[in-house]
Amino acid sequence: MTFYRLGSVYSNKISIMDGHLKSAGSIKKLFRSRRLFWAWMTLFSSLVILRICPIPGSAKEPEIILPKDVVLQLDSLATRVSDKLKKSKHDKDPKILVFDFTRENPEKSSYLGTVLADKFSELLAQHLKNVEVRDRSIIKGYLKQERSTIEELGEDSGYSVAAQEMGATDAIRAYISESPDHQIEITLRRLGHDPEFRDETEFPISKDIEELYPKPSPSDDVGEVVIPPEEGVLSLGQDKISGVDRPTCISCTNPSYTNAARAAKFKQGVVVISAVVGLDGSLKSIYLLKGLPFGLTEAVLAAVKKWKMNPAKKDGKPALARVEIEVSFRLL
């Protein structure tokens, strides 16, 4: 069953800086002194180098170096898992995808879990010479495209379906937890084929690495949606505006669950879009603010493009208006 709600919306302005660089000849004319000219060019070269080579930590997350004993434990785990994979039945062209390791109760992403999964996937690939271990960057790309999070994949069935959508035949996922004596425990399982199997390991971890445990995974950072200013378009939030009537639905058919969502046993979630309701009642200039996996985002976008609404009115006259719409899925 699906539900929709017209809610609040916000827009942010884009600040764009533009400029140009004059030729060396024209710069030289500005500086009559040859010595000053070459001093300027040396300074400019230094600035170019600083611009091209970002300062560590300024543009992206710093690289996390795991302690050697942790790497050894992960390598031992990867060895055992690879041995089990080699003995099990595979498709003709098996492809393994290691998902982010998540915290279990309640299930949440973890920066530490992502770092551990990255290293484990790298080690597993070294042990599985004739089996493709898929690049984990496709997971972040998948979540960014859907504007979703790793937790919304839900149960093991959801991870298996998502793995298939990303071109893998087998999924490996794991829970991580912190014991009272500051051990990190990993409980890993292989999904998608019989026999499924489990394995586990634990290790002490340094305080600086341990601090990554409660932090959200970088995979959850799908970027901000920036809606540019729109002249002549009302931006309708939750607060009532005097003299303005909100758009109302004439024909707003709810999107259906997809087969992939059913196979994933997806239970509930919300897709949020921002759209302009035109004077003819159709939805235009649609932005996806938050999506869901398993084709549910695409189902919503396809459905709302067919919606018909009564346009907003300002002082009794039809007006263009941007609104935020929530479409909720709930498996009953």
XYZ file of C-alpha atoms in Angstrom:
332
model
C 0.000 0.000 0.000
C 1.230 3.490 -0.775
C 0.324 6.880 0.609
C 1.285 10.396 -0.364
C 1.483 13.691 1.468
C 2.072 17.259 0.366
C 4.507 18.814 2.772
C 7.199 21.407 3.153
C 9.907 22.362 0.705
C 12.946 24.550 0.792
C 15.270 25.915 -1.851
C 18.870 27.018 -1.688
C 20.655 29.536 -3.853
C 23.631 28.504 -5.913
C 26.643 30.748 -5.723
C 28.769 30.421 -8.810
C 32.165 32.052 -9.144
C 33.570 32.513 -12.597
C 36.775 34.025 -13.867
C 39.478 33.818 -16.456
C 43.243 33.788 -16.660
C 44.990 36.230 -18.954
C 47.798 35.045 -21.193
C 51.385 35.252 -20.021
C 51.963 38.003 -22.549
C 49.212 40.228 -21.211
C 50.348 39.613 -17.630
C 53.844 40.605 -18.613
C 52.554 43.915 -19.880
C 51.047 44.560 -16.473
C 54.443 44.096 -14.826
C 57.133 46.176 -16.445
C 59.763 44.646 -14.255
C 60.985 41.320 -15.694
C 62.003 40.149 -12.214
C 58.532 40.901 -10.856
C 56.970 39.080 -13.786
C 58.884 35.847 -13.124
C 58.247 36.129 -9.395
C 54.532 36.322 -10.187
C 54.713 33.338 -12.507
C 56.515 31.296 -9.804
C 53.833 32.212 -7.278
C 51.102 31.376 -9.782
C 52.670 27.951 -10.467
C 52.665 27.234 -6.726
C 49.004 28.186 -6.497
C 48.159 25.865 -9.401
C 49.941 22.972 -7.678
C 48.036 23.609 -4.454
C 44.762 23.734 -6.376
C 45.351 20.496 -8.269
C 46.758 18.598 -5.293
C 44.191 18.920 -2.475
C 45.413 19.188 1.076
C 44.853 15.852 2.844
C 41.570 15.898 4.726
C 40.328 19.084 3.038
C 38.410 17.575 0.126
C 37.814 13.968 1.145
C 37.967 11.723 4.161
C 41.505 10.825 5.314
C 42.703 7.281 4.708
C 42.219 5.054 7.741
C 45.128 2.729 8.483
C 44.039 -0.378 10.370
C 46.429 -1.860 12.962
C 48.439 -4.883 11.794
C 46.753 -7.290 14.211
C 43.346 -6.264 12.857
C 44.508 -6.821 9.269
C 45.821 -10.257 10.251
C 42.447 -11.206 11.762
C 40.626 -9.957 8.666
C 43.026 -11.879 6.450
C 42.408 -15.053 8.464
C 38.657 -14.494 8.072
C 39.072 -13.870 4.332
C 41.081 -17.103 4.017
C 38.339 -19.158 5.680
C 35.590 -17.518 3.638
C 37.481 -18.009 0.372
C 38.007 -21.686 1.172
C 34.274 -22.116 1.760
C 33.439 -20.263 -1.444
C 35.808 -22.462 -3.449
C 34.113 -25.594 -2.129
C 30.550 -24.398 -2.703
C 28.590 -24.535 -5.951
C 28.733 -21.380 -8.026
C 27.195 -19.938 -11.127
C 29.264 -20.189 -14.288
C 30.597 -16.693 -13.721
C 30.420 -15.956 -9.973
C 30.734 -12.368 -8.751
C 31.062 -11.616 -5.035
C 29.986 -8.309 -3.488
C 30.957 -7.394 0.072
C 28.490 -4.974 1.660
C 29.301 -2.464 4.378
C 29.548 -4.070 7.804
C 26.730 -2.579 9.888
C 25.914 -2.236 13.560
C 23.226 -4.701 14.598
C 20.923 -3.368 17.321
C 19.435 -1.224 15.961
C 20.901 -1.708 12.517
C 22.893 1.357 11.540
C 25.751 2.166 9.244
C 29.212 2.587 10.733
C 32.294 4.339 9.429
C 34.387 1.603 11.042
C 32.202 -1.056 9.405
C 32.851 0.470 5.998
C 36.609 0.575 6.581
C 36.615 -3.068 7.716
C 34.492 -4.122 4.724
C 36.837 -2.307 2.332
C 39.861 -4.130 3.737
C 38.116 -7.498 3.927
C 36.973 -7.189 0.289
C 40.544 -6.369 -0.770
C 41.926 -9.393 1.108
C 39.192 -11.690 -0.199
C 40.049 -10.702 -3.779
C 43.667 -11.713 -3.143
C 42.556 -15.198 -2.080
C 39.969 -15.681 -4.867
C 42.133 -15.454 -7.963
C 39.563 -16.967 -10.345
C 36.444 -15.350 -8.856
C 35.549 -11.707 -9.325
C 35.145 -9.710 -6.140
C 33.215 -6.658 -7.267
C 34.522 -3.172 -6.612
C 32.703 -1.876 -3.538
C 32.450 1.623 -5.006
C 29.384 0.441 -6.916
C 27.507 0.309 -3.589
C 27.993 4.016 -2.936
C 27.031 4.731 -6.552
C 23.886 2.625 -6.176
C 22.861 4.364 -2.942
C 23.626 7.797 -4.378
C 21.537 7.111 -7.459
C 18.621 5.970 -5.326
C 19.303 8.616 -2.649
C 18.974 5.858 -0.073
C 20.993 4.350 2.786
C 22.516 0.946 3.449
C 20.023 0.269 6.284
C 17.096 0.541 3.882
C 18.198 -2.643 2.150
C 16.533 -4.301 5.137
C 16.807 -8.046 5.652
C 19.209 -10.545 4.075
C 16.768 -10.973 1.185
C 17.102 -7.254 0.457
C 20.882 -7.473 0.326
C 20.646 -10.427 -2.062
C 18.322 -8.542 -4.411
C 20.475 -5.408 -4.253
C 23.573 -7.489 -5.041
C 21.838 -8.875 -8.126
C 20.863 -5.351 -9.197
C 24.557 -4.423 -8.945
C 25.635 -7.383 -11.074
C 26.736 -9.793 -8.333
C 25.708 -13.410 -7.810
C 26.697 -13.615 -4.143
C 26.424 -11.127 -1.300
C 28.532 -11.049 1.835
C 27.368 -8.946 4.745
C 28.360 -8.711 8.377
C 27.333 -7.184 11.667
C 29.865 -5.535 13.937
C 29.446 -4.948 17.646
C 31.562 -3.656 20.516
C 31.997 -5.873 23.558
C 32.330 -4.492 27.103
C 36.089 -5.179 27.032
C 36.464 -3.040 23.867
C 36.721 -5.910 21.427
C 35.208 -5.470 17.995
C 33.212 -8.555 17.034
C 32.375 -9.401 13.424
C 29.646 -11.877 12.520
C 29.752 -12.527 8.772
C 27.511 -14.510 6.454
C 27.316 -15.351 2.799
C 23.937 -14.899 1.108
C 22.394 -15.891 -2.163
C 23.301 -19.554 -2.600
C 23.031 -22.837 -0.752
C 24.642 -23.570 1.467
C 24.745 -20.191 3.164
C 27.459 -20.032 5.764
C 28.598 -17.935 8.692
C 31.927 -17.060 10.226
C 33.122 -14.676 12.899
C 36.151 -13.063 14.434
C 37.033 -10.490 17.063
C 39.980 -8.303 17.928
C 40.962 -5.457 20.233
C 41.069 -2.100 18.542
C 42.796 1.173 19.278
C 40.879 4.106 20.713
C 41.161 6.306 17.613
C 39.795 3.532 15.382
C 37.149 2.639 17.952
C 35.802 6.176 17.705
C 34.767 5.423 14.121
C 32.311 2.761 15.331
C 29.352 5.089 16.104
C 29.993 7.446 13.188
C 27.786 7.015 10.079
C 29.298 5.466 6.985
C 30.524 7.690 4.130
C 28.246 5.536 1.938
C 25.287 7.359 3.498
C 26.495 10.707 2.192
C 24.565 10.971 -1.055
C 25.040 14.727 -1.392
C 22.731 17.671 -1.001
C 19.971 18.453 -3.486
C 20.182 22.105 -4.470
C 17.114 23.595 -6.127
C 17.964 26.864 -7.897
C 15.756 29.957 -7.463
C 12.703 29.946 -9.724
C 11.194 33.241 -10.742
C 7.419 33.363 -10.534
C 7.138 30.099 -8.566
C 5.663 30.042 -5.069
C 7.629 27.927 -2.598
C 5.078 26.331 -0.302
C 6.256 25.061 3.054
C 4.301 23.814 6.043
C 3.178 27.265 7.140
C 0.001 28.625 5.640
C 0.417 31.684 3.423
C -2.348 34.278 3.465
C -4.184 34.421 0.155
C -2.612 31.195 -1.151
C -4.467 27.906 -1.644
C -2.347 24.764 -1.912
C -2.554 22.339 -4.853
C -4.957 19.436 -4.385
C -5.108 16.095 -6.153
C -7.571 15.347 -8.947
C -6.001 12.072 -10.068
C -3.004 10.890 -8.060
C -2.641 7.161 -8.578
C -0.403 5.483 -6.022
C 2.652 3.665 -7.407
C 2.722 -0.078 -6.873
C 5.294 -2.269 -5.153
C 7.868 -3.584 -7.583
C 8.675 -7.271 -7.980
C 12.181 -6.557 -6.693
C 10.745 -4.966 -3.528
C 8.568 -8.027 -2.946
C 11.523 -10.350 -3.486
C 13.530 -8.240 -1.025
C 10.646 -8.421 1.488
C 10.867 -4.654 1.762
C 8.504 -3.546 4.538
C 8.231 0.229 4.577
C 9.894 3.455 3.540
C 9.344 6.911 2.104
C 10.234 8.557 -1.196
C 10.338 12.361 -1.069
C 10.267 14.555 -4.153
C 10.042 18.264 -4.806
C 8.016 19.351 -7.831
C 6.410 22.376 -9.414
C 2.654 22.027 -9.914
C 1.957 23.715 -13.239
C -1.020 25.830 -14.188
C -2.380 22.783 -16.040
C -2.100 20.659 -12.884
C 0.816 18.512 -14.066
C 4.063 18.064 -12.108
C 7.189 19.601 -13.572
C 10.798 20.278 -12.583
C 10.884 17.205 -10.315
C 13.780 16.760 -7.876
C 14.373 13.560 -5.917
C 15.124 14.480 -2.288
C 15.044 10.978 -0.818
C 14.561 7.654 -2.544
C 14.303 3.930 -1.908
C 16.009 0.898 -3.467
C 14.485 -1.986 -5.466
C 12.992 0.220 -8.186
C 10.600 1.987 -5.808
C 12.079 5.401 -6.577
C 11.566 4.835 -10.288
C 8.002 3.654 -9.639
C 7.218 6.895 -7.799
C 8.775 9.108 -10.460
C 6.864 7.305 -13.204
C 3.597 7.634 -11.287
C 3.813 11.334 -10.363
C 4.513 12.310 -13.954
C 0.964 11.146 -14.705
C -0.665 12.939 -11.779
C -3.225 15.684 -12.298
C -3.787 18.301 -9.634
C -5.671 21.491 -9.064
C -2.987 24.181 -9.265
C -2.187 26.458 -6.378
C -4.076 29.736 -6.252
C -2.856 33.131 -5.164
C -5.580 35.685 -4.520
C -7.979 33.415 -6.359
C -5.836 33.067 -9.505
C -3.902 29.913 -10.580
C -0.194 30.114 -9.743
C 2.904 28.014 -10.189
C 3.967 26.437 -6.901
C 6.787 24.176 -5.734
C 5.704 21.575 -3.180
C 7.317 18.667 -1.381
C 5.537 15.322 -1.784
C 6.069 12.233 0.349
C 5.059 8.830 -1.012
C 5.055 6.129 1.671
C 5.275 2.393 1.029
C 4.064 -0.043 3.623
C 3.743 -3.777 3.124
C 0.563 -4.955 4.891
